[in-house]
PDB file of C-alpha atoms in Angstrom:
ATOM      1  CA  UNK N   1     -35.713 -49.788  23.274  1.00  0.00           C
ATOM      2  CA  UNK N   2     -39.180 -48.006  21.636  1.00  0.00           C
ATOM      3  CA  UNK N   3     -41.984 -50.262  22.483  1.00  0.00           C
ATOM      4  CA  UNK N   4     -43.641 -48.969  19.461  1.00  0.00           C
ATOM      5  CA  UNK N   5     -44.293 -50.034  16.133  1.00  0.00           C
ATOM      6  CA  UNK N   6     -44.893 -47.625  12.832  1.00  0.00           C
ATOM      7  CA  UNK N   7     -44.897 -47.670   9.215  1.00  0.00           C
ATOM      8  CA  UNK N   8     -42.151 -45.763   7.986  1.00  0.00           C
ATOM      9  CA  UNK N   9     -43.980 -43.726   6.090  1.00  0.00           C
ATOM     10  CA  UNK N  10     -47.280 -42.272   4.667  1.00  0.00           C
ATOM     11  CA  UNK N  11     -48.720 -39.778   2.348  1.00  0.00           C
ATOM     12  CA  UNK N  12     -51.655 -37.664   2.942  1.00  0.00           C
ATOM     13  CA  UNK N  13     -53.477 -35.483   0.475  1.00  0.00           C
ATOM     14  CA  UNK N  14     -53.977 -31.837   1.598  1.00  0.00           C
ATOM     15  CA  UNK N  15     -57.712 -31.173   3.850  1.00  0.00           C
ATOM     16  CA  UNK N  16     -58.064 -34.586   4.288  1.00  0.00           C
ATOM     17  CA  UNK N  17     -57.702 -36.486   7.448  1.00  0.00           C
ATOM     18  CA  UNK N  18     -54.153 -37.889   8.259  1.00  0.00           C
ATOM     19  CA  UNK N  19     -54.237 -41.377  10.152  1.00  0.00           C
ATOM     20  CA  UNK N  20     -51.343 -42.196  11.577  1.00  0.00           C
ATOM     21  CA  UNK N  21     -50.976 -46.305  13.399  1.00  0.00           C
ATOM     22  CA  UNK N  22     -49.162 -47.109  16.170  1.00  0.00           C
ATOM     23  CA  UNK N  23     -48.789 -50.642  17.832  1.00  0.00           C
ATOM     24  CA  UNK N  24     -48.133 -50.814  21.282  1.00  0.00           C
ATOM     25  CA  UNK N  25     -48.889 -54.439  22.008  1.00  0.00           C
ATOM     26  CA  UNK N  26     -46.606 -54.884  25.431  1.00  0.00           C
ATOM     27  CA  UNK N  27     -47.848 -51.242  26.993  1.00  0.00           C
ATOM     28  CA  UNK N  28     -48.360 -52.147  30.963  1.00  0.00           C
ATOM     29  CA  UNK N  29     -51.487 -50.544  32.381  1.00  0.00           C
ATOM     30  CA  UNK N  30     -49.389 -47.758  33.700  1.00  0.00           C
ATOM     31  CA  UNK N  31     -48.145 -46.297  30.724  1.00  0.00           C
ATOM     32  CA  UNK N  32     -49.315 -43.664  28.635  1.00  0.00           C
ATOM     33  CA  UNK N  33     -48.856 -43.383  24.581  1.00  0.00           C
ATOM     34  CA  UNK N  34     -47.737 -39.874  23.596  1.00  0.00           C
ATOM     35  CA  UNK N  35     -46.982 -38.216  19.932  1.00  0.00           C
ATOM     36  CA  UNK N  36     -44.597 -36.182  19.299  1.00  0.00           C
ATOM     37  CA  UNK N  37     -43.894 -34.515  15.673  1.00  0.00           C
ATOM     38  CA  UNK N  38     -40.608 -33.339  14.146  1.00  0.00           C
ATOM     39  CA  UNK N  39     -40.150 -30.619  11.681  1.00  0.00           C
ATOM     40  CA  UNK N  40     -37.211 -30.744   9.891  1.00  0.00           C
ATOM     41  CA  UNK N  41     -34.709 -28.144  11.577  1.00  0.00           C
ATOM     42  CA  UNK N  42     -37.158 -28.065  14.412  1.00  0.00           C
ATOM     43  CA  UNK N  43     -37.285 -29.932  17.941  1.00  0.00           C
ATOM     44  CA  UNK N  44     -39.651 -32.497  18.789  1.00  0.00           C
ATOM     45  CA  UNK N  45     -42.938 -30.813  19.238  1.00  0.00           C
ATOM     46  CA  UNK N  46     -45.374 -32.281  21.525  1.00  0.00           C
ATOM     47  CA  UNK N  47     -48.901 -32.969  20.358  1.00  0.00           C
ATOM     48  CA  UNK N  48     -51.099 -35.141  22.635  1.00  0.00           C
ATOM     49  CA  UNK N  49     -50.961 -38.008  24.983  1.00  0.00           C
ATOM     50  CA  UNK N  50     -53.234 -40.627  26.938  1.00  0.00           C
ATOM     51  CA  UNK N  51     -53.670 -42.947  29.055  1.00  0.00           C
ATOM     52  CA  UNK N  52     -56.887 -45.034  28.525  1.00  0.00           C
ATOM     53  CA  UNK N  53     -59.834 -42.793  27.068  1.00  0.00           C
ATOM     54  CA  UNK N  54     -59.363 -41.029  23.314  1.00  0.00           C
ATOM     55  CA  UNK N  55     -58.357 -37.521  23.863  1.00  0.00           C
ATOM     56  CA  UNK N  56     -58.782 -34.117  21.717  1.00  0.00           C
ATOM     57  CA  UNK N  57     -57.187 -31.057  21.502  1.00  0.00           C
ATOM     58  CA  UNK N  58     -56.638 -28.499  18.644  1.00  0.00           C
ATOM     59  CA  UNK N  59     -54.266 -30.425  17.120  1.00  0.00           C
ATOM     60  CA  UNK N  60     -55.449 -33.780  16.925  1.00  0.00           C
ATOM     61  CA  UNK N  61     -57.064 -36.488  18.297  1.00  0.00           C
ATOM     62  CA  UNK N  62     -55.821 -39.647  19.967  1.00  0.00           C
ATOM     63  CA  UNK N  63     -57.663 -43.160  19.655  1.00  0.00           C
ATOM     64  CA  UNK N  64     -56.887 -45.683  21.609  1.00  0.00           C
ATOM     65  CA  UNK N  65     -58.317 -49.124  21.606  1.00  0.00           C
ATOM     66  CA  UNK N  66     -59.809 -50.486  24.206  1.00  0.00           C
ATOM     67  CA  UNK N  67     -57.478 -53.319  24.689  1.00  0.00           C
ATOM     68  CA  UNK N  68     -54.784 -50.088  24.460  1.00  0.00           C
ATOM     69  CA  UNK N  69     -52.504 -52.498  22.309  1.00  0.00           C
ATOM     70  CA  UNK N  70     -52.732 -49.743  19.054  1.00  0.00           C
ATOM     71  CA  UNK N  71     -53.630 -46.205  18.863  1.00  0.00           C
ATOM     72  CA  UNK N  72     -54.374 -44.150  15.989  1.00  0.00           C
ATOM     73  CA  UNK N  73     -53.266 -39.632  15.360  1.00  0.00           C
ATOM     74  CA  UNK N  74     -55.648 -38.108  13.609  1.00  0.00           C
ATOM     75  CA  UNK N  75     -54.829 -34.990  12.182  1.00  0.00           C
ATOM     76  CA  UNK N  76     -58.216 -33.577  10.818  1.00  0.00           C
ATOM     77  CA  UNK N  77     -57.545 -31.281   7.872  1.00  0.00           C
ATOM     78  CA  UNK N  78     -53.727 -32.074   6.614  1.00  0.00           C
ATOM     79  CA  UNK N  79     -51.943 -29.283   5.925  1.00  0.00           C
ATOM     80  CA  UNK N  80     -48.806 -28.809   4.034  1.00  0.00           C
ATOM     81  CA  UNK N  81     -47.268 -27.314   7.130  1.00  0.00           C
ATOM     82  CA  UNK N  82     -48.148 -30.994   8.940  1.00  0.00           C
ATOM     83  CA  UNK N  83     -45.537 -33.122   6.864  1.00  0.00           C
ATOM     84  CA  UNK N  84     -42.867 -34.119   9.278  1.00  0.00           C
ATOM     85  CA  UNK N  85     -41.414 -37.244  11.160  1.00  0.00           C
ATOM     86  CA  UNK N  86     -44.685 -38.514  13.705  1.00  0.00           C
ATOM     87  CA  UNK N  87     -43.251 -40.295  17.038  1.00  0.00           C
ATOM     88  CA  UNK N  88     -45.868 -42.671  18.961  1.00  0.00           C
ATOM     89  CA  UNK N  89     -44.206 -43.286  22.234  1.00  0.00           C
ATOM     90  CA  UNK N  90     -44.936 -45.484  24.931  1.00  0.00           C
ATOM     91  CA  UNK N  91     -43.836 -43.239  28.082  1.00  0.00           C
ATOM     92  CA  UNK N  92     -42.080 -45.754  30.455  1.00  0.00           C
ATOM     93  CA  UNK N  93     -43.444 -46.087  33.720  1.00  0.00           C
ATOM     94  CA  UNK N  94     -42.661 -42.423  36.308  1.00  0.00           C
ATOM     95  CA  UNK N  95     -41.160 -44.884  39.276  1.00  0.00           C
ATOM     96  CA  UNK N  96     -39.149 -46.293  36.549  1.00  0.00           C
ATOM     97  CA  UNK N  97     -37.865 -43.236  35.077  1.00  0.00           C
ATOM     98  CA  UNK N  98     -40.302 -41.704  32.766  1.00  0.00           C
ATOM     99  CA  UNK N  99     -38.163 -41.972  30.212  1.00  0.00           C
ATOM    100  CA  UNK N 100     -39.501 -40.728  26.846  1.00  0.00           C
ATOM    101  CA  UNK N 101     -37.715 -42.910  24.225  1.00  0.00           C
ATOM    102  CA  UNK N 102     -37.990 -41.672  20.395  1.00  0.00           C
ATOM    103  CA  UNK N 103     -38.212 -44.853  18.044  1.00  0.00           C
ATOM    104  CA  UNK N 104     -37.718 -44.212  14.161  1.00  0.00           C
ATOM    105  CA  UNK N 105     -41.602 -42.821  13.575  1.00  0.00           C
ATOM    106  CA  UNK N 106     -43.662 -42.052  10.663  1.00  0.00           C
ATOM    107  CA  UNK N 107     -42.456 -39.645   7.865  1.00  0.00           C
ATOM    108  CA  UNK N 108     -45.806 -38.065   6.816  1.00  0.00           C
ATOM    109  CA  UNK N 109     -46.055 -36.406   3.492  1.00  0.00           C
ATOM    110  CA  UNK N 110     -48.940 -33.828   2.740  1.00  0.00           C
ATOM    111  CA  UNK N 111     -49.448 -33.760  -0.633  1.00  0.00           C
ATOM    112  CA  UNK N 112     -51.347 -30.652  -2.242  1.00  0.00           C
TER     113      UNK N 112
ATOM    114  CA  UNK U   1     -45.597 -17.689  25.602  1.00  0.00           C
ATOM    115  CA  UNK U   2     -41.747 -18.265  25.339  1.00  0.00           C
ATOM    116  CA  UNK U   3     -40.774 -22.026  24.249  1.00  0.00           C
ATOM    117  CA  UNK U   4     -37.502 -23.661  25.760  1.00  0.00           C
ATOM    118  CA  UNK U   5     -35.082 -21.492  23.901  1.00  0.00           C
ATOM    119  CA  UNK U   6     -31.716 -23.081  23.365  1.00  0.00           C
ATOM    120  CA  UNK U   7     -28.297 -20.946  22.049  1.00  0.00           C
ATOM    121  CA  UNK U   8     -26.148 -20.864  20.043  1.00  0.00           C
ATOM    122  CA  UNK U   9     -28.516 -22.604  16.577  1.00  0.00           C
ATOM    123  CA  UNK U  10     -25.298 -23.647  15.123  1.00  0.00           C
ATOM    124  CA  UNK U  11     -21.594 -24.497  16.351  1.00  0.00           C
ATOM    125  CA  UNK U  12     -18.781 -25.643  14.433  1.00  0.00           C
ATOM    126  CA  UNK U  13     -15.255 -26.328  15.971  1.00  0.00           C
ATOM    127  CA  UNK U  14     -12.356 -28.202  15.638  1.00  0.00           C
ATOM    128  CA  UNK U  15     -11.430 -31.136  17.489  1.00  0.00           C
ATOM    129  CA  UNK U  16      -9.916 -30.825  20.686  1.00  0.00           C
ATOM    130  CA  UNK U  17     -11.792 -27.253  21.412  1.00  0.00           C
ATOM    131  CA  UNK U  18     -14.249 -27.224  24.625  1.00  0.00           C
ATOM    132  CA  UNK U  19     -17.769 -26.143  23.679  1.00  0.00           C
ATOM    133  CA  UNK U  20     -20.447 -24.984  25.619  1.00  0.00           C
ATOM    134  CA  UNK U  21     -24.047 -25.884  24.698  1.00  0.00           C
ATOM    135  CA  UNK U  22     -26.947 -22.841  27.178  1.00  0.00           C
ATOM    136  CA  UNK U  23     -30.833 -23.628  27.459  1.00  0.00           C
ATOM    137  CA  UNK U  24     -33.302 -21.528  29.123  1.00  0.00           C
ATOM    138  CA  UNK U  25     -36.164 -23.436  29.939  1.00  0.00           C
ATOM    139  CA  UNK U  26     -39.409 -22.582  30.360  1.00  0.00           C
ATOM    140  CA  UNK U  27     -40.150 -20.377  33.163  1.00  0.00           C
ATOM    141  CA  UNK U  28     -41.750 -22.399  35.954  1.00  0.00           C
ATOM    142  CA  UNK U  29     -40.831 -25.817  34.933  1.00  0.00           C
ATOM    143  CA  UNK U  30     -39.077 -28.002  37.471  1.00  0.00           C
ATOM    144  CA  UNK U  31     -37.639 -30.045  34.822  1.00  0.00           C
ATOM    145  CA  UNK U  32     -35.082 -30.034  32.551  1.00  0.00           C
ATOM    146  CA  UNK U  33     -33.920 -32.666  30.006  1.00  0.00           C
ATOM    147  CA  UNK U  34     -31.058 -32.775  27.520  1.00  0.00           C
ATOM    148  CA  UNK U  35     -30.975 -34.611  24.443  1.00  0.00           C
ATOM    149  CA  UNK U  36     -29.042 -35.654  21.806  1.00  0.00           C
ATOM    150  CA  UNK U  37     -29.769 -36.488  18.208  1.00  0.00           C
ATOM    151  CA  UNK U  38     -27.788 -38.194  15.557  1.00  0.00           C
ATOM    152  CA  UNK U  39     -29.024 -40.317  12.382  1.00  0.00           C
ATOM    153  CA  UNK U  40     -27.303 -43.458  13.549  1.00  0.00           C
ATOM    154  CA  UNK U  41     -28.551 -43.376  17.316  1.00  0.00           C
ATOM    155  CA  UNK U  42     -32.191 -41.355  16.873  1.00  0.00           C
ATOM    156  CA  UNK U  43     -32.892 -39.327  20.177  1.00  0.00           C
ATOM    157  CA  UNK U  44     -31.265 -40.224  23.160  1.00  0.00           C
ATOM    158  CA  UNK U  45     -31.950 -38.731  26.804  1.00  0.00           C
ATOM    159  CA  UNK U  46     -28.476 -37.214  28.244  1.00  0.00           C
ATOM    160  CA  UNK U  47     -29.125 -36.045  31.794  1.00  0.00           C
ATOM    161  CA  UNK U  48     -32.440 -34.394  33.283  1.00  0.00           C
ATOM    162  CA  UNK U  49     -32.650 -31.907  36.558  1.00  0.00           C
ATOM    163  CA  UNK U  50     -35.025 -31.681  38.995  1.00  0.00           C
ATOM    164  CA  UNK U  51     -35.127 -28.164  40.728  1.00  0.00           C
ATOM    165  CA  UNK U  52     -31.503 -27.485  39.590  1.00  0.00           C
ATOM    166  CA  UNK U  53     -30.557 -30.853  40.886  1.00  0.00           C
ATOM    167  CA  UNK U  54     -28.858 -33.404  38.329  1.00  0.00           C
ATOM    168  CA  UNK U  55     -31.155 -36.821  39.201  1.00  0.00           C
ATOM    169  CA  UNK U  56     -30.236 -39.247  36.561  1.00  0.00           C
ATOM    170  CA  UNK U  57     -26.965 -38.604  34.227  1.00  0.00           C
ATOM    171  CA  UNK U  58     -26.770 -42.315  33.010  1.00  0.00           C
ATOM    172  CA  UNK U  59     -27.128 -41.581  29.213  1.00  0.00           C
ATOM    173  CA  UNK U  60     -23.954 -38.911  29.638  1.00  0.00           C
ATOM    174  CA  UNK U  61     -21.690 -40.852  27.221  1.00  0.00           C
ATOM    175  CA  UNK U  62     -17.960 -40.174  28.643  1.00  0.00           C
ATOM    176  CA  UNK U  63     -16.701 -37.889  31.616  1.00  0.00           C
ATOM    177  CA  UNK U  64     -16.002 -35.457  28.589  1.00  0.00           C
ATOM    178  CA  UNK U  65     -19.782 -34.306  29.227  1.00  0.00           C
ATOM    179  CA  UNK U  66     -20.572 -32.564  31.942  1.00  0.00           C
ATOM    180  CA  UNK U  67     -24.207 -30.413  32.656  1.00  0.00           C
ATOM    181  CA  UNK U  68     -25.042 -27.582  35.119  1.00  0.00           C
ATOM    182  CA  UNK U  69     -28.051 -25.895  36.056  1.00  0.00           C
ATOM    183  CA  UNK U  70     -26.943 -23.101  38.436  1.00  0.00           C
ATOM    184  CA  UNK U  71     -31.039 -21.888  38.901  1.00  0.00           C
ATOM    185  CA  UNK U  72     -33.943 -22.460  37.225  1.00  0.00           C
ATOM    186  CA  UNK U  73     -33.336 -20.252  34.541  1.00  0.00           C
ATOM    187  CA  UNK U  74     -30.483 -21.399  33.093  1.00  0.00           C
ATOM    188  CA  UNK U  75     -28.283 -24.641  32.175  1.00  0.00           C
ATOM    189  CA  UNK U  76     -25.436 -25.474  30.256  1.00  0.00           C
ATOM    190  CA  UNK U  77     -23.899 -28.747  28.138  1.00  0.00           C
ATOM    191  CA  UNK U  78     -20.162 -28.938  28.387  1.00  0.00           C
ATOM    192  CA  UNK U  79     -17.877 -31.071  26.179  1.00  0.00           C
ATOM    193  CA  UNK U  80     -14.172 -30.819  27.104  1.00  0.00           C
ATOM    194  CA  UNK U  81     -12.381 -32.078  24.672  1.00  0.00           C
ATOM    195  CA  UNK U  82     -14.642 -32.076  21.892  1.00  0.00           C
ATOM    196  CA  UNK U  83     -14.200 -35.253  19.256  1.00  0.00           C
ATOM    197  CA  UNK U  84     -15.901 -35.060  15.938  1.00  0.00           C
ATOM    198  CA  UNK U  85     -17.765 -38.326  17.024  1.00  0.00           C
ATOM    199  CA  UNK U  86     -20.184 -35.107  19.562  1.00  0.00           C
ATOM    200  CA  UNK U  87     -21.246 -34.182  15.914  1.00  0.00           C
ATOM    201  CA  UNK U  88     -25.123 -34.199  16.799  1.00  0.00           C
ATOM    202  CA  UNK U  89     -28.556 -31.995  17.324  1.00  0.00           C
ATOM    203  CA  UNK U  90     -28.029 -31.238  21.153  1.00  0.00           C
ATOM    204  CA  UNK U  91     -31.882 -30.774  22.302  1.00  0.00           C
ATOM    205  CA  UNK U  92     -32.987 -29.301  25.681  1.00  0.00           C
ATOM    206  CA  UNK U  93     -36.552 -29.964  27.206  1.00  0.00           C
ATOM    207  CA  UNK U  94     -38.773 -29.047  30.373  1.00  0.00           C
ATOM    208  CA  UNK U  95     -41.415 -30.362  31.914  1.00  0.00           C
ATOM    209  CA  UNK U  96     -43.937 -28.372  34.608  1.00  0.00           C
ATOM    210  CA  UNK U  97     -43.418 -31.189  37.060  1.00  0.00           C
ATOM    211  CA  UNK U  98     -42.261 -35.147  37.164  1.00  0.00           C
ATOM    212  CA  UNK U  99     -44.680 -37.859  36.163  1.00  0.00           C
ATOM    213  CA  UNK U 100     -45.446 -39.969  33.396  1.00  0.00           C
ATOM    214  CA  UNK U 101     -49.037 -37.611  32.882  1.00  0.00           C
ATOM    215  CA  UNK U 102     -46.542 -34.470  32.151  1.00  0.00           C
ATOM    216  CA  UNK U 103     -45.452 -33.627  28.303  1.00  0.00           C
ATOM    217  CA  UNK U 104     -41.422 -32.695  27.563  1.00  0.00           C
ATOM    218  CA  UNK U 105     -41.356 -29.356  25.836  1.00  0.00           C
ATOM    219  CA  UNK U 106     -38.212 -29.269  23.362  1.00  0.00           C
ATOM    220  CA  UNK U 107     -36.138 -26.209  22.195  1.00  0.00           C
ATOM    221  CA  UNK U 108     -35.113 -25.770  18.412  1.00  0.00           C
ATOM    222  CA  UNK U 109     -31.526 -27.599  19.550  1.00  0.00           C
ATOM    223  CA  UNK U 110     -28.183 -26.433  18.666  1.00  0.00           C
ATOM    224  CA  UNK U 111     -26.456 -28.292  15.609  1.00  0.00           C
ATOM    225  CA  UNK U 112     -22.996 -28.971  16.853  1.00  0.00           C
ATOM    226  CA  UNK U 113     -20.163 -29.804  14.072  1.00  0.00           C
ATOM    227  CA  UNK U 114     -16.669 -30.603  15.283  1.00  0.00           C
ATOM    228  CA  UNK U 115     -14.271 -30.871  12.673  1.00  0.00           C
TER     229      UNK U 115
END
């Protein structure tokens, strides 16, 4: 079962910043939060991950909270090419598997 | 760079045929994962390889599926017999090596229909 929690959906107006939520409140201190993004038609696309510290590449940026019970995406600039179904996943522990388990995510809407 | 590239995009046939799902992943990673998609069941994890070796095939759903890798190049998804209930987005991934620190790259999938 996802150990995540995420609204449904969101809408975003074009070149602003997208902030996408994500509640993790049972993550073990082992376990790293990762996003994945879905295109329609496309496969899951990775987009950054993390275990403790916030983390930045050219694609987003990943905040987590010190307590690591939430994180937040943050797509800087929207574009219409971003809208697509966002996964936060809770990556289950390597000697347990390292399972990557897809929960329902966050359809994200650009809007021009 | 090449992606995970997964053939054939599309498959539709009847019930009863075998059908035979190919991934290359890519080249270097020890890893490979296959997936399956459907709107009732979201993404589920199949079987994954390490090195060409099958290590966990616990999410296979029936003795009807059956997964190779013969190198590291190359590995297949068999259904024999196919049931319409395999209707799904069959997705492949790789990984560069095993750990929770190491992102799953996914192909485009193949869109199976069986009539």
């Amino acid at each position: 079962d996802a150990k995540t929690t995420q609204p449904p959906s969101m809408d975003c107006a074009e070149g602003r910043a997208a902030n996408l939520p994500c509640n993790h409140s049972t993550i073990s201190g082992n376990e790293y939060v990762y996003w994945y993004r879905q295109i329609h038609s496309q496969g899951p696309q990775y987009i950054i991950h993390g275990l403790k510290n916030n983390e930045t590449n050219e694609m987003a940026s990943l905040i987590i909270t010190e307590d690591r019970k939430s994180s937040t995406l943050i797509l800087p600039h929207a574009t219409l090419r971003d809208t697509a179904v966002y996964y936060c996943i809770v990556r289950v522990d390597e000697n347990q598997g390292g399972k990557l388990i897809f929960g329902q995510g966050t359809e994200l809407s650009v809007k021009p | 760079d090449a992606g995970v590239i997964q053939s054939p995009r599309h498959e539709v046939t009847e019930m009863g045929q075998e059908v035979t799902l190919r991934c290359k992943p890519i080249s270097g990673h020890d890893y490979l994962f296959w997936y399956r998609q459907t709107m009732m069941r979201g993404l589920e994890l199949l079987i994954y390889f390490n090195n060409n070796v099958p290590i966990d095939d616990s999410g296979m759903p029936e003795d009807r599926f059956s997964a190779k890798m013969p190198n590291a190049s190359f590995s297949t998804l068999k259904i024999q017999p196919s049931e319409p209930r395999d209707s799904a987005v069959y997705f492949c991934a790789s990984s560069l090596r095993w750990g929770s620190n190491q992102p799953q790259h996914f192909g485009d999938g193949t869109r199976l229909s069986i009539l």
